[in-house]
Amino acid sequence: ERSTLTDEVDCAANCHAKGCHLLCHDDVIGNRKISYIIYLTDVEPLWQDKDGGRLELYEAIPENAEKKSRCVPGALPVKTILPAFNSMAYFVVQPGVSFHSVQEVFCDRPRLSIQGWYHAKDAPQQIENATLQRLKSTCKGEDTEGVFHPMPKDEEQCEKDLLSE
């Protein structure tokens, strides 16, 4: 989409040591539009598959194939990228679609990177499908600070459960 980015860009330095990983998420916070990662791992020895630390990209699969519904990440990544020195990965940030994670680091060398985001003028459409929003609530109006209730299979049952409390 032309002319949707602003001059706002931010970044953070990351060091994933042995045993570190990052769970699957979509990067949607505020008006993030493009996510980027610049890898600063050591030049030698080359980062190898046995070292772990791959960026893992997941397919977005509709929860309910019969009707248009929000998506969940596939069980296995469809693409993985080694954190090779001086390489860069980037992708469009989309609520409930741009699922990715960082595989556990297996070696004794740090997985160093700079990650960041280019921002859009406006928050994305369907922001309610973002992983952060979904962690905050499993149903409309649910108090996430209260007692935990397993998520019912359908929205109607969820609303009935909330009204009965």
CSV table of N, CA and C in Angstrom, one decimal:
chain,number,residue,atom,x,y,z
A,1,GLU,N,0.8,-1.2,0.0
A,1,GLU,CA,0.0,0.0,0.0
A,1,GLU,C,0.9,1.2,0.0
A,2,ARG,N,0.8,2.0,-1.0
A,2,ARG,CA,1.6,3.2,-1.2
A,2,ARG,C,1.2,4.2,-0.1
A,3,SER,N,2.3,4.9,0.3
A,3,SER,CA,2.1,6.1,1.3
A,3,SER,C,1.5,5.7,2.6
A,4,THR,N,1.6,4.5,3.0
A,4,THR,CA,1.1,4.2,4.3
A,4,THR,C,2.1,4.2,5.5
A,5,LEU,N,3.4,4.3,5.1
A,5,LEU,CA,4.4,4.3,6.2
A,5,LEU,C,4.7,5.7,6.6
A,6,THR,N,5.1,5.9,7.9
A,6,THR,CA,5.4,7.2,8.4
A,6,THR,C,7.0,7.2,8.6
A,7,ASP,N,7.5,8.3,9.1
A,7,ASP,CA,8.9,8.4,9.4
A,7,ASP,C,9.3,7.6,10.7
A,8,GLU,N,8.4,7.1,11.4
A,8,GLU,CA,8.6,6.4,12.7
A,8,GLU,C,9.2,5.0,12.4
A,9,VAL,N,10.4,4.8,13.0
A,9,VAL,CA,11.1,3.6,12.9
A,9,VAL,C,11.7,3.3,14.3
A,10,ASP,N,11.6,2.1,14.8
A,10,ASP,CA,12.2,1.8,16.1
A,10,ASP,C,12.9,0.5,16.0
A,11,CYS,N,13.8,0.3,17.0
A,11,CYS,CA,14.5,-1.0,17.0
A,11,CYS,C,15.0,-1.3,18.4
A,12,ALA,N,15.5,-2.6,18.5
A,12,ALA,CA,16.0,-3.1,19.8
A,12,ALA,C,17.1,-4.1,19.5
A,13,ALA,N,18.1,-4.1,20.3
A,13,ALA,CA,19.1,-5.1,20.2
A,13,ALA,C,18.7,-6.4,21.0
A,14,ASN,N,19.0,-7.5,20.4
A,14,ASN,CA,18.7,-8.8,21.1
A,14,ASN,C,19.9,-9.7,21.1
A,15,CYS,N,20.0,-10.4,22.3
A,15,CYS,CA,21.0,-11.4,22.5
A,15,CYS,C,20.3,-12.7,23.0
A,16,HIS,N,20.2,-13.7,22.1
A,16,HIS,CA,19.6,-14.9,22.5
A,16,HIS,C,20.8,-15.9,22.8
A,17,ALA,N,21.0,-16.2,24.1
A,17,ALA,CA,22.0,-17.1,24.5
A,17,ALA,C,21.5,-18.5,24.4
A,18,LYS,N,22.4,-19.5,24.7
A,18,LYS,CA,22.0,-20.9,24.7
A,18,LYS,C,20.8,-21.1,25.5
A,19,GLY,N,19.8,-21.8,25.0
A,19,GLY,CA,18.5,-22.1,25.6
A,19,GLY,C,17.4,-21.1,25.4
A,20,CYS,N,17.8,-19.9,24.9
A,20,CYS,CA,16.8,-18.8,24.7
A,20,CYS,C,16.0,-19.2,23.4
A,21,HIS,N,14.7,-18.7,23.4
A,21,HIS,CA,13.9,-18.8,22.3
A,21,HIS,C,12.8,-17.8,22.4
A,22,LEU,N,11.9,-17.7,21.4
A,22,LEU,CA,10.8,-16.7,21.4
A,22,LEU,C,9.6,-17.4,20.8
A,23,LEU,N,8.5,-17.4,21.6
A,23,LEU,CA,7.3,-18.1,21.2
A,23,LEU,C,6.6,-17.4,20.0
A,24,CYS,N,5.8,-18.2,19.4
A,24,CYS,CA,5.1,-17.7,18.2
A,24,CYS,C,4.2,-16.5,18.6
A,25,HIS,N,4.2,-15.5,17.7
A,25,HIS,CA,3.5,-14.3,17.8
A,25,HIS,C,3.4,-13.6,16.5
A,26,ASP,N,2.7,-12.4,16.4
A,26,ASP,CA,2.5,-11.8,15.1
A,26,ASP,C,3.2,-10.4,15.0
A,27,ASP,N,3.8,-9.9,16.1
A,27,ASP,CA,4.4,-8.5,16.1
A,27,ASP,C,3.5,-7.4,16.1
A,28,VAL,N,2.2,-7.6,16.2
A,28,VAL,CA,1.2,-6.4,16.1
A,28,VAL,C,1.1,-5.7,17.5
A,29,ILE,N,1.7,-4.5,17.5
A,29,ILE,CA,1.5,-3.6,18.7
A,29,ILE,C,1.4,-2.2,18.0
A,30,GLY,N,0.3,-1.6,18.4
A,30,GLY,CA,0.1,-0.2,17.8
A,30,GLY,C,0.0,-0.2,16.3
A,31,ASN,N,0.8,0.6,15.7
A,31,ASN,CA,0.7,0.7,14.2
A,31,ASN,C,1.9,0.2,13.5
A,32,ARG,N,2.6,-0.9,14.0
A,32,ARG,CA,3.7,-1.5,13.3
A,32,ARG,C,3.2,-2.0,12.0
A,33,LYS,N,4.1,-1.9,10.9
A,33,LYS,CA,3.7,-2.3,9.6
A,33,LYS,C,4.7,-3.2,9.0
A,34,ILE,N,6.0,-3.0,9.1
A,34,ILE,CA,7.0,-3.8,8.6
A,34,ILE,C,8.0,-4.2,9.7
A,35,SER,N,8.2,-5.5,9.9
A,35,SER,CA,9.2,-6.0,10.9
A,35,SER,C,10.5,-6.3,10.2
A,36,TYR,N,11.6,-6.0,10.8
A,36,TYR,CA,12.9,-6.3,10.2
A,36,TYR,C,13.8,-6.9,11.3
A,37,ILE,N,14.7,-7.7,10.8
A,37,ILE,CA,15.8,-8.3,11.7
A,37,ILE,C,17.1,-8.3,11.0
A,38,ILE,N,18.1,-7.7,11.6
A,38,ILE,CA,19.4,-7.7,11.0
A,38,ILE,C,20.3,-8.6,11.9
A,39,TYR,N,20.9,-9.6,11.3
A,39,TYR,CA,21.7,-10.6,12.1
A,39,TYR,C,23.1,-10.1,12.3
A,40,LEU,N,23.6,-10.2,13.5
A,40,LEU,CA,25.0,-9.7,13.8
A,40,LEU,C,25.8,-10.9,14.5
A,41,THR,N,25.4,-12.1,14.1
A,41,THR,CA,26.1,-13.3,14.6
A,41,THR,C,27.6,-13.2,14.1
A,42,ASP,N,28.5,-14.0,14.8
A,42,ASP,CA,29.9,-14.0,14.4
A,42,ASP,C,30.0,-14.4,12.9
A,43,VAL,N,31.0,-13.9,12.2
A,43,VAL,CA,31.3,-14.3,10.8
A,43,VAL,C,31.8,-15.7,10.8
A,44,GLU,N,32.7,-16.0,11.7
A,44,GLU,CA,33.3,-17.4,11.8
A,44,GLU,C,33.1,-17.9,13.2
A,45,PRO,N,32.7,-19.1,13.5
A,45,PRO,CA,32.3,-20.1,12.4
A,45,PRO,C,30.9,-19.7,11.9
A,46,LEU,N,30.6,-20.2,10.7
A,46,LEU,CA,29.3,-19.9,10.1
A,46,LEU,C,28.2,-20.5,11.0
A,47,TRP,N,27.1,-19.8,11.1
A,47,TRP,CA,26.0,-20.3,11.9
A,47,TRP,C,25.4,-21.5,11.1
A,48,GLN,N,25.2,-22.6,11.8
A,48,GLN,CA,24.7,-23.8,11.1
A,48,GLN,C,23.3,-24.3,11.7
A,49,ASP,N,22.7,-25.2,11.0
A,49,ASP,CA,21.4,-25.7,11.5
A,49,ASP,C,21.5,-26.2,12.9
A,50,LYS,N,22.5,-26.9,13.2
A,50,LYS,CA,22.7,-27.6,14.5
A,50,LYS,C,22.8,-26.5,15.7
A,51,ASP,N,23.0,-25.2,15.3
A,51,ASP,CA,23.2,-24.2,16.3
A,51,ASP,C,21.8,-23.7,16.8
A,52,GLY,N,20.7,-24.0,16.0
A,52,GLY,CA,19.4,-23.5,16.4
A,52,GLY,C,19.3,-22.0,16.1
A,53,GLY,N,18.3,-21.3,16.7
A,53,GLY,CA,18.2,-19.9,16.6
A,53,GLY,C,17.5,-19.4,15.3
A,54,ARG,N,16.9,-20.3,14.5
A,54,ARG,CA,16.3,-19.9,13.3
A,54,ARG,C,15.1,-19.1,13.5
A,55,LEU,N,14.9,-18.1,12.6
A,55,LEU,CA,13.6,-17.4,12.5
A,55,LEU,C,12.6,-18.4,11.9
A,56,GLU,N,11.5,-18.7,12.5
A,56,GLU,CA,10.5,-19.6,12.0
A,56,GLU,C,9.2,-18.9,11.6
A,57,LEU,N,8.8,-19.1,10.4
A,57,LEU,CA,7.6,-18.5,9.8
A,57,LEU,C,6.5,-19.5,9.7
A,58,TYR,N,5.3,-19.1,10.1
A,58,TYR,CA,4.2,-20.1,10.1
A,58,TYR,C,3.0,-19.7,9.2
A,59,GLU,N,2.4,-20.7,8.6
A,59,GLU,CA,1.1,-20.4,7.9
A,59,GLU,C,0.0,-20.0,8.8
A,60,ALA,N,-0.8,-19.1,8.4
A,60,ALA,CA,-2.0,-18.7,9.1
A,60,ALA,C,-3.2,-19.5,8.6
A,61,ILE,N,-3.7,-20.3,9.5
A,61,ILE,CA,-4.8,-21.3,9.2
A,61,ILE,C,-6.1,-20.8,9.9
A,62,PRO,N,-7.2,-20.7,9.1
A,62,PRO,CA,-8.5,-20.3,9.7
A,62,PRO,C,-8.9,-21.3,10.8
A,63,GLU,N,-9.4,-20.8,11.9
A,63,GLU,CA,-9.9,-21.7,13.0
A,63,GLU,C,-11.1,-22.5,12.5
A,64,ASN,N,-11.9,-21.9,11.7
A,64,ASN,CA,-13.1,-22.5,11.2
A,64,ASN,C,-13.1,-22.4,9.7
A,65,ALA,N,-12.8,-23.4,9.0
A,65,ALA,CA,-12.7,-23.4,7.6
A,65,ALA,C,-14.0,-23.1,6.9
A,66,GLU,N,-15.1,-23.4,7.5
A,66,GLU,CA,-16.4,-23.3,6.9
A,66,GLU,C,-16.9,-21.8,6.8
A,67,LYS,N,-16.5,-21.0,7.8
A,67,LYS,CA,-16.9,-19.6,7.8
A,67,LYS,C,-15.6,-18.8,8.0
A,68,LYS,N,-15.6,-17.6,7.4
A,68,LYS,CA,-14.4,-16.8,7.5
A,68,LYS,C,-14.2,-16.5,9.0
A,69,SER,N,-13.0,-16.9,9.5
A,69,SER,CA,-12.7,-16.7,10.9
A,69,SER,C,-11.3,-16.3,11.1
A,70,ARG,N,-11.0,-15.9,12.4
A,70,ARG,CA,-9.6,-15.5,12.7
A,70,ARG,C,-8.7,-16.8,12.5
A,71,CYS,N,-7.4,-16.5,12.4
A,71,CYS,CA,-6.5,-17.6,12.1
A,71,CYS,C,-5.6,-18.0,13.3
A,72,VAL,N,-5.1,-19.1,13.2
A,72,VAL,CA,-4.1,-19.6,14.2
A,72,VAL,C,-2.9,-20.1,13.4
A,73,PRO,N,-1.7,-20.1,14.1
A,73,PRO,CA,-0.5,-20.6,13.3
A,73,PRO,C,-0.5,-22.1,13.1
A,74,GLY,N,0.0,-22.5,12.0
A,74,GLY,CA,0.2,-23.9,11.7
A,74,GLY,C,1.0,-24.6,12.8
A,75,ALA,N,1.0,-25.9,12.9
A,75,ALA,CA,1.7,-26.6,14.0
A,75,ALA,C,3.3,-26.5,13.7
A,76,LEU,N,3.7,-26.5,12.5
A,76,LEU,CA,5.1,-26.5,12.1
A,76,LEU,C,5.4,-25.3,11.2
A,77,PRO,N,6.6,-24.7,11.3
A,77,PRO,CA,6.9,-23.6,10.4
A,77,PRO,C,7.0,-24.1,9.0
A,78,VAL,N,6.5,-23.1,8.1
A,78,VAL,CA,6.6,-23.4,6.6
A,78,VAL,C,7.9,-22.9,6.0
A,79,LYS,N,8.6,-22.1,6.7
A,79,LYS,CA,9.9,-21.5,6.3
A,79,LYS,C,10.7,-21.2,7.5
A,80,THR,N,12.0,-21.5,7.4
A,80,THR,CA,13.0,-21.1,8.5
A,80,THR,C,14.2,-20.4,7.9
A,81,ILE,N,14.8,-19.5,8.7
A,81,ILE,CA,15.9,-18.7,8.2
A,81,ILE,C,17.0,-18.7,9.2
A,82,LEU,N,18.2,-19.2,8.8
A,82,LEU,CA,19.3,-19.2,9.7
A,82,LEU,C,19.8,-17.7,10.0
A,83,PRO,N,20.2,-17.4,11.2
A,83,PRO,CA,20.7,-16.0,11.5
A,83,PRO,C,22.1,-15.8,11.0
A,84,ALA,N,22.3,-15.8,9.7
A,84,ALA,CA,23.7,-15.6,9.1
A,84,ALA,C,24.1,-14.2,9.3
A,85,PHE,N,25.4,-14.0,9.6
A,85,PHE,CA,26.0,-12.7,9.8
A,85,PHE,C,25.7,-11.8,8.6
A,86,ASN,N,25.3,-10.5,9.0
A,86,ASN,CA,25.1,-9.5,8.0
A,86,ASN,C,24.0,-9.7,7.0
A,87,SER,N,23.0,-10.6,7.4
A,87,SER,CA,21.8,-10.8,6.6
A,87,SER,C,20.6,-10.1,7.3
A,88,MET,N,19.6,-10.0,6.5
A,88,MET,CA,18.4,-9.3,7.0
A,88,MET,C,17.2,-10.0,6.5
A,89,ALA,N,16.2,-10.1,7.4
A,89,ALA,CA,14.9,-10.7,7.1
A,89,ALA,C,13.8,-9.6,7.4
A,90,TYR,N,12.8,-9.6,6.6
A,90,TYR,CA,11.7,-8.6,6.9
A,90,TYR,C,10.4,-9.2,6.4
A,91,PHE,N,9.3,-8.7,7.0
A,91,PHE,CA,8.0,-9.1,6.6
A,91,PHE,C,6.9,-8.1,7.0
A,92,VAL,N,5.8,-8.2,6.3
A,92,VAL,CA,4.7,-7.3,6.7
A,92,VAL,C,4.0,-7.8,7.9
A,93,VAL,N,3.7,-6.9,8.8
A,93,VAL,CA,3.1,-7.2,10.1
A,93,VAL,C,1.6,-7.2,9.9
A,94,GLN,N,0.9,-8.3,10.1
A,94,GLN,CA,-0.6,-8.4,10.0
A,94,GLN,C,-1.2,-9.1,11.1
A,95,PRO,N,-2.2,-8.6,11.7
A,95,PRO,CA,-2.9,-9.2,12.9
A,95,PRO,C,-3.4,-10.6,12.6
A,96,GLY,N,-2.9,-11.5,13.4
A,96,GLY,CA,-3.3,-12.9,13.3
A,96,GLY,C,-2.9,-13.6,12.0
A,97,VAL,N,-1.8,-13.1,11.3
A,97,VAL,CA,-1.4,-13.6,10.1
A,97,VAL,C,0.1,-13.8,10.1
A,98,SER,N,0.9,-12.8,10.5
A,98,SER,CA,2.3,-12.8,10.4
A,98,SER,C,3.0,-13.6,11.5
A,99,PHE,N,2.6,-14.8,11.7
A,99,PHE,CA,3.1,-15.6,12.8
A,99,PHE,C,4.5,-16.0,12.6
A,100,HIS,N,5.3,-15.8,13.6
A,100,HIS,CA,6.7,-16.2,13.6
A,100,HIS,C,7.2,-16.5,15.0
A,101,SER,N,8.4,-17.1,15.1
A,101,SER,CA,9.0,-17.4,16.4
A,101,SER,C,10.5,-17.5,16.2
A,102,VAL,N,11.2,-17.6,17.3
A,102,VAL,CA,12.7,-17.9,17.2
A,102,VAL,C,12.9,-19.2,17.8
A,103,GLN,N,13.5,-20.1,17.1
A,103,GLN,CA,13.9,-21.5,17.5
A,103,GLN,C,14.9,-21.4,18.7
A,104,GLU,N,14.9,-22.3,19.6
A,104,GLU,CA,15.8,-22.3,20.7
A,104,GLU,C,17.2,-22.3,20.2
A,105,VAL,N,18.1,-21.6,20.8
A,105,VAL,CA,19.5,-21.5,20.5
A,105,VAL,C,20.2,-22.7,21.2
A,106,PHE,N,20.9,-23.6,20.4
A,106,PHE,CA,21.5,-24.8,20.9
A,106,PHE,C,23.0,-24.7,21.2
A,107,CYS,N,23.6,-23.7,20.6
A,107,CYS,CA,25.1,-23.6,20.7
A,107,CYS,C,25.5,-22.6,21.8
A,108,ASP,N,26.8,-22.5,22.1
A,108,ASP,CA,27.3,-21.6,23.2
A,108,ASP,C,27.6,-20.2,22.7
A,109,ARG,N,27.3,-19.9,21.4
A,109,ARG,CA,27.5,-18.6,20.9
A,109,ARG,C,26.2,-17.8,20.9
A,110,PRO,N,26.2,-16.5,21.1
A,110,PRO,CA,25.0,-15.7,21.2
A,110,PRO,C,24.4,-15.5,19.8
A,111,ARG,N,23.1,-15.5,19.7
A,111,ARG,CA,22.4,-15.1,18.4
A,111,ARG,C,22.1,-13.6,18.6
A,112,LEU,N,23.0,-12.8,18.0
A,112,LEU,CA,22.8,-11.3,18.1
A,112,LEU,C,22.1,-10.7,16.9
A,113,SER,N,21.2,-9.8,17.2
A,113,SER,CA,20.4,-9.2,16.1
A,113,SER,C,19.9,-7.8,16.6
A,114,ILE,N,19.6,-7.0,15.6
A,114,ILE,CA,18.8,-5.8,15.8
A,114,ILE,C,17.5,-6.1,15.1
A,115,GLN,N,16.4,-5.9,15.8
A,115,GLN,CA,15.1,-6.0,15.3
A,115,GLN,C,14.4,-4.7,15.4
A,116,GLY,N,13.4,-4.5,14.5
A,116,GLY,CA,12.7,-3.2,14.6
A,116,GLY,C,11.5,-3.2,13.7
A,117,TRP,N,10.9,-2.1,13.6
A,117,TRP,CA,9.6,-1.9,12.9
A,117,TRP,C,9.5,-0.6,12.3
A,118,TYR,N,9.0,-0.6,11.0
A,118,TYR,CA,8.5,0.6,10.4
A,118,TYR,C,7.1,0.7,10.7
A,119,HIS,N,6.6,2.0,11.0
A,119,HIS,CA,5.2,2.2,11.4
A,119,HIS,C,4.4,2.8,10.3
A,120,ALA,N,3.1,2.4,10.4
A,120,ALA,CA,2.1,2.9,9.5
A,120,ALA,C,1.4,4.2,10.1
A,121,LYS,N,0.6,4.9,9.3
A,121,LYS,CA,-0.1,6.0,9.8
A,121,LYS,C,-1.2,5.6,10.8
A,122,ASP,N,-1.8,4.5,10.5
A,122,ASP,CA,-2.9,4.0,11.3
A,122,ASP,C,-2.7,2.6,11.8
A,123,ALA,N,-3.4,2.3,12.9
A,123,ALA,CA,-3.4,0.9,13.4
A,123,ALA,C,-4.0,0.0,12.3
A,124,PRO,N,-3.5,-1.3,12.3
A,124,PRO,CA,-4.0,-2.2,11.2
A,124,PRO,C,-5.5,-2.6,11.4
A,125,GLN,N,-6.1,-2.9,10.3
A,125,GLN,CA,-7.5,-3.4,10.4
A,125,GLN,C,-7.5,-4.8,11.0
A,126,GLN,N,-8.5,-5.1,11.7
A,126,GLN,CA,-8.7,-6.4,12.4
A,126,GLN,C,-7.6,-6.6,13.5
A,127,ILE,N,-7.3,-5.5,14.2
A,127,ILE,CA,-6.3,-5.6,15.3
A,127,ILE,C,-6.8,-6.5,16.4
A,128,GLU,N,-8.1,-6.7,16.5
A,128,GLU,CA,-8.6,-7.7,17.5
A,128,GLU,C,-8.1,-9.1,17.3
A,129,ASN,N,-7.6,-9.4,16.1
A,129,ASN,CA,-7.1,-10.7,15.8
A,129,ASN,C,-5.6,-10.9,16.2
A,130,ALA,N,-5.0,-9.8,16.6
A,130,ALA,CA,-3.5,-9.8,16.9
A,130,ALA,C,-3.3,-10.7,18.1
A,131,THR,N,-2.1,-11.3,18.2
A,131,THR,CA,-1.8,-12.3,19.3
A,131,THR,C,-1.9,-11.6,20.6
A,132,LEU,N,-1.4,-10.3,20.7
A,132,LEU,CA,-1.4,-9.6,22.0
A,132,LEU,C,-2.8,-9.4,22.4
A,133,GLN,N,-3.7,-9.0,21.5
A,133,GLN,CA,-5.1,-8.8,21.9
A,133,GLN,C,-5.8,-10.1,22.3
A,134,ARG,N,-5.4,-11.2,21.7
A,134,ARG,CA,-6.0,-12.5,22.0
A,134,ARG,C,-5.5,-13.0,23.3
A,135,LEU,N,-4.3,-12.7,23.7
A,135,LEU,CA,-3.8,-13.1,25.0
A,135,LEU,C,-4.5,-12.3,26.1
A,136,LYS,N,-4.9,-11.1,25.9
A,136,LYS,CA,-5.6,-10.3,26.8
A,136,LYS,C,-7.0,-10.8,27.1
A,137,SER,N,-7.7,-11.4,26.1
A,137,SER,CA,-9.0,-11.8,26.2
A,137,SER,C,-9.4,-12.9,25.3
A,138,THR,N,-10.1,-13.9,25.8
A,138,THR,CA,-10.6,-15.0,24.9
A,138,THR,C,-12.0,-14.8,24.5
A,139,CYS,N,-12.7,-13.9,25.0
A,139,CYS,CA,-14.1,-13.6,24.6
A,139,CYS,C,-14.4,-12.1,24.8
A,140,LYS,N,-15.4,-11.6,24.2
A,140,LYS,CA,-15.8,-10.2,24.3
A,140,LYS,C,-16.2,-9.9,25.7
A,141,GLY,N,-15.5,-8.9,26.3
A,141,GLY,CA,-15.9,-8.4,27.6
A,141,GLY,C,-15.3,-9.3,28.8
A,142,GLU,N,-14.5,-10.2,28.5
A,142,GLU,CA,-14.0,-11.1,29.5
A,142,GLU,C,-13.0,-10.4,30.4
A,143,ASP,N,-13.0,-10.5,31.7
A,143,ASP,CA,-12.1,-10.0,32.6
A,143,ASP,C,-10.9,-10.9,32.7
A,144,THR,N,-9.7,-10.5,32.1
A,144,THR,CA,-8.6,-11.4,32.1
A,144,THR,C,-7.8,-11.4,33.4
A,145,GLU,N,-8.2,-10.6,34.3
A,145,GLU,CA,-7.5,-10.6,35.6
A,145,GLU,C,-8.3,-11.5,36.6
A,146,GLY,N,-9.4,-11.9,36.3
A,146,GLY,CA,-10.2,-12.7,37.2
A,146,GLY,C,-9.9,-14.2,37.1
A,147,VAL,N,-10.8,-15.1,37.5
A,147,VAL,CA,-10.7,-16.5,37.5
A,147,VAL,C,-10.6,-17.0,36.0
A,148,PHE,N,-9.7,-18.0,35.8
A,148,PHE,CA,-9.5,-18.5,34.5
A,148,PHE,C,-10.7,-19.5,34.2
A,149,HIS,N,-11.2,-19.3,33.0
A,149,HIS,CA,-12.2,-20.3,32.4
A,149,HIS,C,-11.7,-20.8,31.1
A,150,PRO,N,-11.7,-22.1,30.9
A,150,PRO,CA,-11.3,-22.6,29.6
A,150,PRO,C,-12.2,-22.0,28.5
A,151,MET,N,-11.6,-21.8,27.3
A,151,MET,CA,-12.3,-21.1,26.2
A,151,MET,C,-13.3,-22.1,25.6
A,152,PRO,N,-14.6,-21.7,25.6
A,152,PRO,CA,-15.6,-22.6,25.0
A,152,PRO,C,-15.4,-22.7,23.5
A,153,LYS,N,-16.0,-23.7,22.9
A,153,LYS,CA,-15.8,-23.9,21.5
A,153,LYS,C,-16.5,-22.8,20.6
A,154,ASP,N,-17.5,-22.2,21.1
A,154,ASP,CA,-18.2,-21.2,20.2
A,154,ASP,C,-18.5,-19.9,21.0
A,155,GLU,N,-18.6,-18.8,20.3
A,155,GLU,CA,-18.8,-17.4,20.9
A,155,GLU,C,-20.1,-17.3,21.7
A,156,GLU,N,-21.2,-18.0,21.2
A,156,GLU,CA,-22.4,-17.9,21.9
A,156,GLU,C,-22.3,-18.5,23.3
A,157,GLN,N,-21.6,-19.7,23.4
A,157,GLN,CA,-21.5,-20.3,24.7
A,157,GLN,C,-20.6,-19.4,25.6
A,158,CYS,N,-19.6,-18.8,25.0
A,158,CYS,CA,-18.8,-17.9,25.8
A,158,CYS,C,-19.6,-16.8,26.4
A,159,GLU,N,-20.4,-16.2,25.6
A,159,GLU,CA,-21.3,-15.1,26.2
A,159,GLU,C,-22.2,-15.6,27.3
A,160,LYS,N,-22.8,-16.8,27.1
A,160,LYS,CA,-23.6,-17.4,28.2
A,160,LYS,C,-22.9,-17.6,29.4
A,161,ASP,N,-21.6,-18.1,29.3
A,161,ASP,CA,-20.8,-18.3,30.5
A,161,ASP,C,-20.5,-17.0,31.2
A,162,LEU,N,-20.2,-15.9,30.5
A,162,LEU,CA,-19.9,-14.6,31.1
A,162,LEU,C,-21.1,-14.1,31.8
A,163,LEU,N,-22.3,-14.3,31.2
A,163,LEU,CA,-23.5,-13.7,31.9
A,163,LEU,C,-23.9,-14.5,33.1
A,164,SER,N,-23.5,-15.7,33.2
A,164,SER,CA,-23.9,-16.6,34.4
A,164,SER,C,-23.1,-16.3,35.6
A,165,GLU,N,-22.0,-15.5,35.5
A,165,GLU,CA,-21.1,-15.2,36.6
A,165,GLU,C,-21.6,-14.1,37.5
